[in-house]
């Protein structure tokens, strides 16, 4: 936004948030974004700066001047591609800054030159597919619901075709004032690359999200399946069975100080991207029996004594989620989570790290012990 002091500032418009100087943010990003990248190669993945620019031409020009004057930033920024340039390889973008922003008719040329992902208004997929490869659309949750309606198969196919050559960003409806979320899985299923969520609440959507991006070194990047790039046929469904064997040091609700021997717990298991699951539907029907008076080393068994069996229509986009529940007078609050992408889950016995209700990994000794079997 145009800063009252004559310099561009960053804040959440029309709210009580305090502004931060644009120059200070660019300096912090330039010096800290890739800290430790020499020791951790996953930390070199591209860093996207998404500008929602409400500045006028004068302070937009100053934004460009601030970036151009920062040598650390400019050493890593990717300049706007020229006509005829091919899309780069990921290896070309390692350790680089990518600026995403809309470009207006009155945007200064020095700012335009720094914008690599150009935000464009969606009109139709036919027009969008013909746009340069570095153009990006942002879709609201309400628009997503329209595209993903079961009777809009042709629109869904066009969306997948667009996402094979261009980048899409999706985001929750502004009416979610409680910071709730939509289901990210249907967006991944049509090839959307940037699926934005509200991070304030860690519930089913965020646990799915954390499970998906726990792979690939927690870098925030996961390779899209070949069938979404029109390079391979749609895979066959995957049948598999999960058995929750035991847990260790099951966490409890924030502020609670109960003894392990005074707590009754069980675990529910769900899988995203199940065959026949529609937009926003939650799958959480399988749970173990309740283990009483032992939250330190509970031994769990399914209600019928058998493993939980699932069929995932798209293995590469499925996430297995585990909710650690405490049986408390019918309230049964969730006290912890675990989640893992099905594509990286191997057959046999595994220990899964547990997160608290804020999504933070607790580390040892908090874990679940499970067994996975892939069925023919």
Coordinates of C-alpha atoms in Angstrom, one line a residue:
X1 CA 0.0 0.0 0.0
X2 CA 1.0 3.6 -0.4
X3 CA 2.6 4.4 3.0
X4 CA 1.6 7.6 4.9
X5 CA 5.3 8.5 5.1
X6 CA 5.6 8.5 1.3
X7 CA 7.2 5.1 1.2
X8 CA 5.5 1.7 0.3
X9 CA 4.4 -0.4 3.2
X10 CA 3.0 -3.8 3.8
X11 CA 0.0 -4.6 6.0
X12 CA -3.4 -6.3 5.8
X13 CA -5.6 -3.5 4.3
X14 CA -8.7 -2.2 6.1
X15 CA -7.7 -3.9 9.4
X16 CA -5.9 -2.9 12.6
X17 CA -2.6 -4.5 11.6
X18 CA 0.4 -2.2 11.8
X19 CA 2.4 -1.5 8.6
X20 CA 5.9 -2.7 7.9
X21 CA 8.2 -1.0 5.5
X22 CA 8.6 -2.6 2.1
X23 CA 12.3 -2.0 2.2
X24 CA 12.7 -3.7 5.5
X25 CA 10.8 -6.8 4.3
X26 CA 12.9 -7.1 1.1
X27 CA 16.1 -6.8 3.2
X28 CA 14.9 -9.5 5.6
X29 CA 14.0 -11.8 2.7
X30 CA 17.2 -11.1 0.9
X31 CA 19.4 -12.0 3.8
X32 CA 17.4 -14.8 5.5
X33 CA 15.4 -16.7 2.8
X34 CA 18.2 -19.1 1.8
X35 CA 20.1 -19.2 5.1
X36 CA 21.5 -22.7 5.6
X37 CA 21.0 -23.6 1.9
X38 CA 24.6 -24.8 1.6
X39 CA 24.1 -27.4 4.3
X40 CA 20.5 -28.3 3.3
X41 CA 19.9 -28.5 -0.5
X42 CA 16.1 -28.5 -0.1
X43 CA 16.4 -25.0 1.3
X44 CA 17.4 -23.8 -2.2
X45 CA 14.0 -24.3 -3.7
X46 CA 12.6 -21.2 -5.4
X47 CA 11.1 -18.5 -3.1
X48 CA 8.0 -16.9 -4.5
X49 CA 7.1 -13.3 -3.4
X50 CA 3.4 -12.7 -4.1
X51 CA 2.6 -9.0 -4.3
X52 CA -0.9 -7.8 -3.8
X53 CA 0.0 -4.4 -5.0
X54 CA -2.3 -1.5 -4.1
X55 CA 0.3 1.2 -4.6
X56 CA 0.0 4.0 -7.1
X57 CA 2.6 4.4 -9.9
X58 CA 4.9 6.6 -7.8
X59 CA 5.3 4.2 -4.9
X60 CA 5.3 1.2 -7.2
X61 CA 8.3 2.7 -8.9
X62 CA 9.9 3.1 -5.5
X63 CA 9.2 -0.6 -4.8
X64 CA 11.2 -1.4 -8.0
X65 CA 13.9 1.0 -6.9
X66 CA 14.2 -0.7 -3.5
X67 CA 14.5 -4.1 -5.0
X68 CA 17.0 -2.9 -7.7
X69 CA 19.2 -1.3 -5.0
X70 CA 19.4 -4.4 -2.9
X71 CA 22.4 -6.3 -4.2
X72 CA 21.7 -9.5 -2.3
X73 CA 18.1 -9.6 -3.6
X74 CA 19.0 -8.7 -7.2
X75 CA 21.7 -11.4 -7.3
X76 CA 18.9 -14.0 -6.9
X77 CA 15.9 -12.5 -8.6
X78 CA 14.6 -14.0 -11.9
X79 CA 13.9 -11.3 -14.4
X80 CA 10.7 -11.2 -16.6
X81 CA 11.0 -13.7 -19.5
X82 CA 11.2 -12.3 -23.0
X83 CA 9.0 -13.3 -25.9
X84 CA 10.1 -16.7 -27.2
X85 CA 11.8 -17.8 -23.9
X86 CA 11.1 -21.4 -22.9
X87 CA 10.0 -22.2 -19.4
X88 CA 13.0 -22.8 -17.2
X89 CA 13.9 -26.1 -15.5
X90 CA 13.6 -26.3 -11.7
X91 CA 17.4 -26.6 -11.6
X92 CA 17.6 -23.1 -13.2
X93 CA 15.4 -21.7 -10.4
X94 CA 17.2 -23.1 -7.4
X95 CA 18.2 -20.4 -4.9
X96 CA 16.2 -17.8 -6.8
X97 CA 13.5 -15.2 -6.0
X98 CA 10.4 -15.2 -8.2
X99 CA 8.1 -12.1 -8.1
X100 CA 4.4 -12.6 -8.7
X101 CA 2.2 -9.6 -9.2
X102 CA -0.5 -8.1 -11.4
X103 CA 0.9 -5.6 -14.0
X104 CA -1.2 -2.5 -14.6
X105 CA -1.2 -0.2 -17.7
X106 CA 0.5 2.5 -15.6
X107 CA 3.0 0.1 -13.9
X108 CA 6.5 1.6 -14.3
X109 CA 8.6 -0.5 -16.7
X110 CA 11.3 -1.1 -14.1
X111 CA 8.7 -2.8 -11.9
X112 CA 7.3 -4.8 -14.8
X113 CA 10.8 -6.1 -15.6
X114 CA 11.0 -7.7 -12.2
X115 CA 7.6 -9.5 -12.4
X116 CA 8.2 -13.1 -13.5
X117 CA 4.7 -14.6 -12.7
X118 CA 2.1 -12.2 -14.1
X119 CA -1.3 -12.2 -12.4
X120 CA -4.1 -12.1 -15.0
X121 CA -7.8 -12.1 -14.7
X122 CA -9.6 -15.3 -15.7
X123 CA -12.1 -15.0 -18.5
X124 CA -12.2 -18.5 -20.1
X125 CA -9.8 -21.4 -20.3
X126 CA -9.6 -21.1 -24.1
X127 CA -8.2 -17.6 -23.7
X128 CA -6.0 -18.5 -20.8
X129 CA -4.3 -21.5 -22.5
X130 CA -3.3 -19.1 -25.3
X131 CA -1.6 -16.7 -22.9
X132 CA 2.2 -16.8 -22.3
X133 CA 3.3 -19.6 -19.9
X134 CA 4.3 -17.2 -17.2
X135 CA 0.8 -15.9 -16.7
X136 CA -1.0 -17.1 -13.5
X137 CA -4.6 -17.1 -12.4
X138 CA -5.9 -17.0 -8.9
X139 CA -9.2 -18.8 -8.2
X140 CA -11.5 -18.3 -5.2
X141 CA -13.0 -21.2 -3.5
X142 CA -16.5 -20.3 -5.0
X143 CA -15.0 -20.4 -8.5
X144 CA -13.4 -23.8 -7.7
X145 CA -16.7 -25.2 -6.6
X146 CA -18.2 -24.2 -10.0
X147 CA -15.3 -25.8 -11.9
X148 CA -15.3 -29.0 -9.8
X149 CA -19.1 -29.6 -10.0
X150 CA -19.7 -33.2 -11.1
X151 CA -21.8 -32.1 -14.1
X152 CA -19.0 -29.7 -15.3
X153 CA -16.7 -32.4 -16.6
X154 CA -15.6 -30.5 -19.7
X155 CA -14.7 -27.4 -17.6
X156 CA -12.7 -29.7 -15.2
X157 CA -10.8 -31.2 -18.2
X158 CA -10.0 -27.7 -19.5
X159 CA -8.7 -26.7 -16.1
X160 CA -6.4 -29.7 -16.0
X161 CA -5.2 -28.9 -19.5
X162 CA -4.5 -25.3 -18.5
X163 CA -2.5 -26.4 -15.4
X164 CA -0.3 -28.7 -17.5
X165 CA 1.2 -25.5 -19.1
X166 CA 0.5 -22.7 -16.7
X167 CA 0.4 -22.0 -12.9
X168 CA -2.8 -21.7 -10.9
X169 CA -3.3 -20.4 -7.3
X170 CA -6.4 -21.2 -5.3
X171 CA -7.5 -19.6 -2.0
X172 CA -10.3 -19.8 0.6
X173 CA -13.4 -17.7 0.5
X174 CA -13.2 -14.4 2.3
X175 CA -16.3 -15.3 4.2
X176 CA -14.3 -17.8 6.2
X177 CA -13.9 -15.3 9.1
X178 CA -13.3 -18.2 11.5
X179 CA -10.1 -19.1 9.4
X180 CA -11.6 -22.5 8.5
X181 CA -10.5 -24.2 5.3
X182 CA -11.6 -25.9 2.1
X183 CA -10.3 -29.4 1.2
X184 CA -7.0 -29.0 -0.8
X185 CA -7.1 -32.5 -2.4
X186 CA -9.6 -31.7 -5.2
X187 CA -7.3 -28.7 -6.2
X188 CA -4.3 -31.0 -6.5
X189 CA -6.4 -33.5 -8.4
X190 CA -6.9 -31.0 -11.3
X191 CA -3.2 -29.9 -11.2
X192 CA -3.4 -26.6 -9.3
X193 CA 0.1 -25.8 -8.1
X194 CA -0.3 -23.2 -5.4
X195 CA -3.2 -24.2 -3.0
X196 CA -3.4 -21.5 -0.3
X197 CA -4.9 -22.3 3.1
X198 CA -5.6 -20.5 6.3
X199 CA -2.9 -21.5 8.7
X200 CA -4.5 -20.2 11.9
X201 CA -6.4 -23.5 12.6
X202 CA -4.9 -27.0 12.4
X203 CA -7.7 -29.2 11.5
X204 CA -8.4 -31.8 8.7
X205 CA -7.4 -29.6 5.8
X206 CA -4.1 -28.4 7.3
X207 CA -3.2 -32.0 8.5
X208 CA -3.7 -33.2 4.9
X209 CA -1.6 -30.3 3.7
X210 CA 1.2 -31.0 6.2
X211 CA 1.2 -34.7 5.3
X212 CA 1.5 -33.9 1.6
X213 CA 4.4 -31.5 2.0
X214 CA 6.3 -33.5 4.7
X215 CA 7.9 -35.3 1.7
X216 CA 10.7 -33.9 -0.4
X217 CA 12.6 -32.6 2.6
X218 CA 9.6 -30.4 3.8
X219 CA 10.7 -28.0 1.0
X220 CA 7.2 -26.9 0.1
X221 CA 7.5 -28.5 -3.4
X222 CA 6.2 -31.8 -4.5
X223 CA 6.5 -33.1 -8.1
X224 CA 3.2 -33.2 -10.0
X225 CA 2.2 -36.7 -11.2
X226 CA 2.9 -37.4 -14.9
X227 CA -0.7 -38.1 -15.7
X228 CA -1.6 -34.5 -14.7
X229 CA 1.0 -33.3 -17.2
X230 CA -0.5 -35.5 -20.0
X231 CA 2.6 -37.6 -20.1
X232 CA 1.1 -40.8 -18.7
X233 CA -2.3 -42.5 -18.4
X234 CA -4.4 -42.2 -15.2
X235 CA -3.1 -44.9 -12.8
X236 CA -5.3 -47.7 -11.4
X237 CA -6.7 -47.3 -7.9
X238 CA -4.6 -48.5 -5.0
X239 CA -6.0 -50.8 -2.3
X240 CA -4.2 -50.9 1.0
X241 CA -4.7 -51.7 4.6
X242 CA -3.6 -49.8 7.7
X243 CA -3.3 -51.2 11.2
X244 CA -2.6 -48.9 14.2
X245 CA -0.6 -51.0 16.6
X246 CA 0.4 -48.7 19.4
X247 CA 1.2 -45.2 20.5
X248 CA 3.7 -43.6 22.8
X249 CA 3.2 -40.5 25.0
X250 CA -0.1 -39.4 23.5
X251 CA -0.3 -35.6 23.9
X252 CA -3.2 -33.9 25.6
X253 CA -5.2 -30.8 25.2
X254 CA -3.4 -27.5 25.8
X255 CA -3.3 -26.6 29.5
X256 CA -4.2 -30.1 30.7
X257 CA -1.9 -31.7 33.2
X258 CA -3.4 -35.2 33.5
X259 CA -1.4 -38.3 34.4
X260 CA -1.0 -40.8 31.6
X261 CA -2.8 -43.4 33.7
X262 CA -5.9 -41.2 34.0
X263 CA -6.6 -40.9 30.3
X264 CA -8.5 -42.9 27.7
X265 CA -7.5 -42.6 24.1
X266 CA -8.2 -44.0 20.6
X267 CA -7.1 -43.2 17.0
X268 CA -9.2 -42.5 14.0
X269 CA -7.8 -43.1 10.5
X270 CA -8.8 -41.2 7.3
X271 CA -7.6 -41.0 3.7
X272 CA -8.0 -38.2 1.2
X273 CA -8.5 -38.8 -2.5
X274 CA -10.7 -41.8 -2.0
X275 CA -12.8 -43.1 -4.9
X276 CA -16.1 -41.3 -4.9
X277 CA -15.3 -38.6 -2.4
X278 CA -16.8 -35.3 -3.5
X279 CA -15.5 -31.8 -3.0
X280 CA -15.1 -30.9 0.7
X281 CA -16.3 -34.3 2.0
X282 CA -14.5 -35.6 5.1
X283 CA -13.5 -39.2 5.4
X284 CA -13.0 -40.2 9.0
X285 CA -15.0 -43.3 9.7
X286 CA -12.4 -45.8 11.0
X287 CA -11.2 -45.8 14.5
X288 CA -9.6 -48.1 17.0
X289 CA -11.1 -49.3 20.3
X290 CA -10.6 -47.0 23.3
X291 CA -7.6 -47.9 25.4
X292 CA -8.4 -46.9 29.0
X293 CA -6.0 -45.7 31.7
X294 CA -2.9 -45.7 29.6
X295 CA -1.9 -42.8 27.3
X296 CA 1.8 -43.6 27.8
X297 CA 2.1 -46.9 25.8
X298 CA -1.4 -47.7 24.6
X299 CA -1.9 -50.9 22.5
X300 CA -4.6 -50.2 19.9
X301 CA -6.9 -52.7 18.1
X302 CA -9.5 -51.9 15.4
X303 CA -13.1 -52.2 16.5
X304 CA -13.6 -55.4 14.5
X305 CA -10.1 -56.7 15.1
X306 CA -9.1 -56.2 11.5
X307 CA -7.0 -53.7 9.6
X308 CA -8.6 -50.6 8.1
X309 CA -8.9 -51.1 4.3
X310 CA -9.0 -48.3 1.8
X311 CA -9.0 -47.7 -1.9
X312 CA -7.2 -44.6 -3.1
X313 CA -8.1 -43.5 -6.7
X314 CA -5.0 -41.4 -7.0
X315 CA -2.1 -42.8 -4.9
X316 CA 0.2 -39.8 -5.6
X317 CA -2.3 -37.3 -4.3
X318 CA -3.6 -39.3 -1.3
X319 CA -2.7 -38.5 2.3
X320 CA -3.3 -40.9 5.2
X321 CA -4.3 -39.0 8.4
X322 CA -4.4 -40.1 12.0
X323 CA -6.3 -38.2 14.6
X324 CA -5.4 -39.0 18.2
X325 CA -8.6 -38.7 20.3
X326 CA -9.3 -38.6 24.0
X327 CA -12.5 -40.1 25.2
X328 CA -13.8 -37.4 27.6
X329 CA -17.5 -37.7 28.5
X330 CA -18.6 -37.8 24.9
X331 CA -16.6 -34.7 23.8
X332 CA -13.7 -36.7 22.4
X333 CA -11.4 -33.8 21.6
X334 CA -8.6 -34.3 19.1
X335 CA -5.3 -34.1 21.1
X336 CA -2.8 -34.8 18.3
X337 CA -2.3 -35.7 14.7
X338 CA -0.1 -37.7 12.3
X339 CA -0.2 -37.7 8.5
X340 CA 1.8 -39.1 5.7
X341 CA 1.5 -39.0 1.9
X342 CA 0.5 -42.4 0.6
X343 CA 3.1 -42.2 -2.2
X344 CA 6.0 -42.3 0.3
X345 CA 4.4 -44.8 2.7
X346 CA 6.2 -48.2 2.4
X347 CA 4.8 -51.6 3.3
X348 CA 5.6 -53.0 6.7
X349 CA 6.1 -51.5 10.1
X350 CA 6.6 -47.7 10.6
X351 CA 6.9 -45.1 13.3
X352 CA 5.0 -41.9 12.5
X353 CA 5.9 -38.6 14.2
X354 CA 3.0 -36.9 16.0
X355 CA 2.0 -33.2 15.9
X356 CA 0.2 -31.3 18.6
X357 CA -3.1 -29.4 18.0
X358 CA -1.2 -26.4 16.6
X359 CA 0.5 -28.6 14.0
X360 CA 4.0 -28.6 15.6
X361 CA 6.0 -31.8 15.4
X362 CA 6.6 -33.0 19.0
X363 CA 9.5 -35.3 18.3
X364 CA 10.4 -38.3 20.4
X365 CA 9.0 -39.9 22.5
X366 CA 5.6 -39.0 20.8
X367 CA 4.8 -41.3 17.9
X368 CA 2.4 -43.9 16.5
X369 CA 3.4 -47.4 15.5
X370 CA 1.6 -48.7 12.4
X371 CA 1.6 -51.5 9.8
X372 CA 0.8 -50.9 6.1
X373 CA 0.0 -53.6 3.5
X374 CA -0.7 -52.9 -0.2
X375 CA -3.3 -55.2 -1.5
X376 CA -3.6 -56.7 -5.0

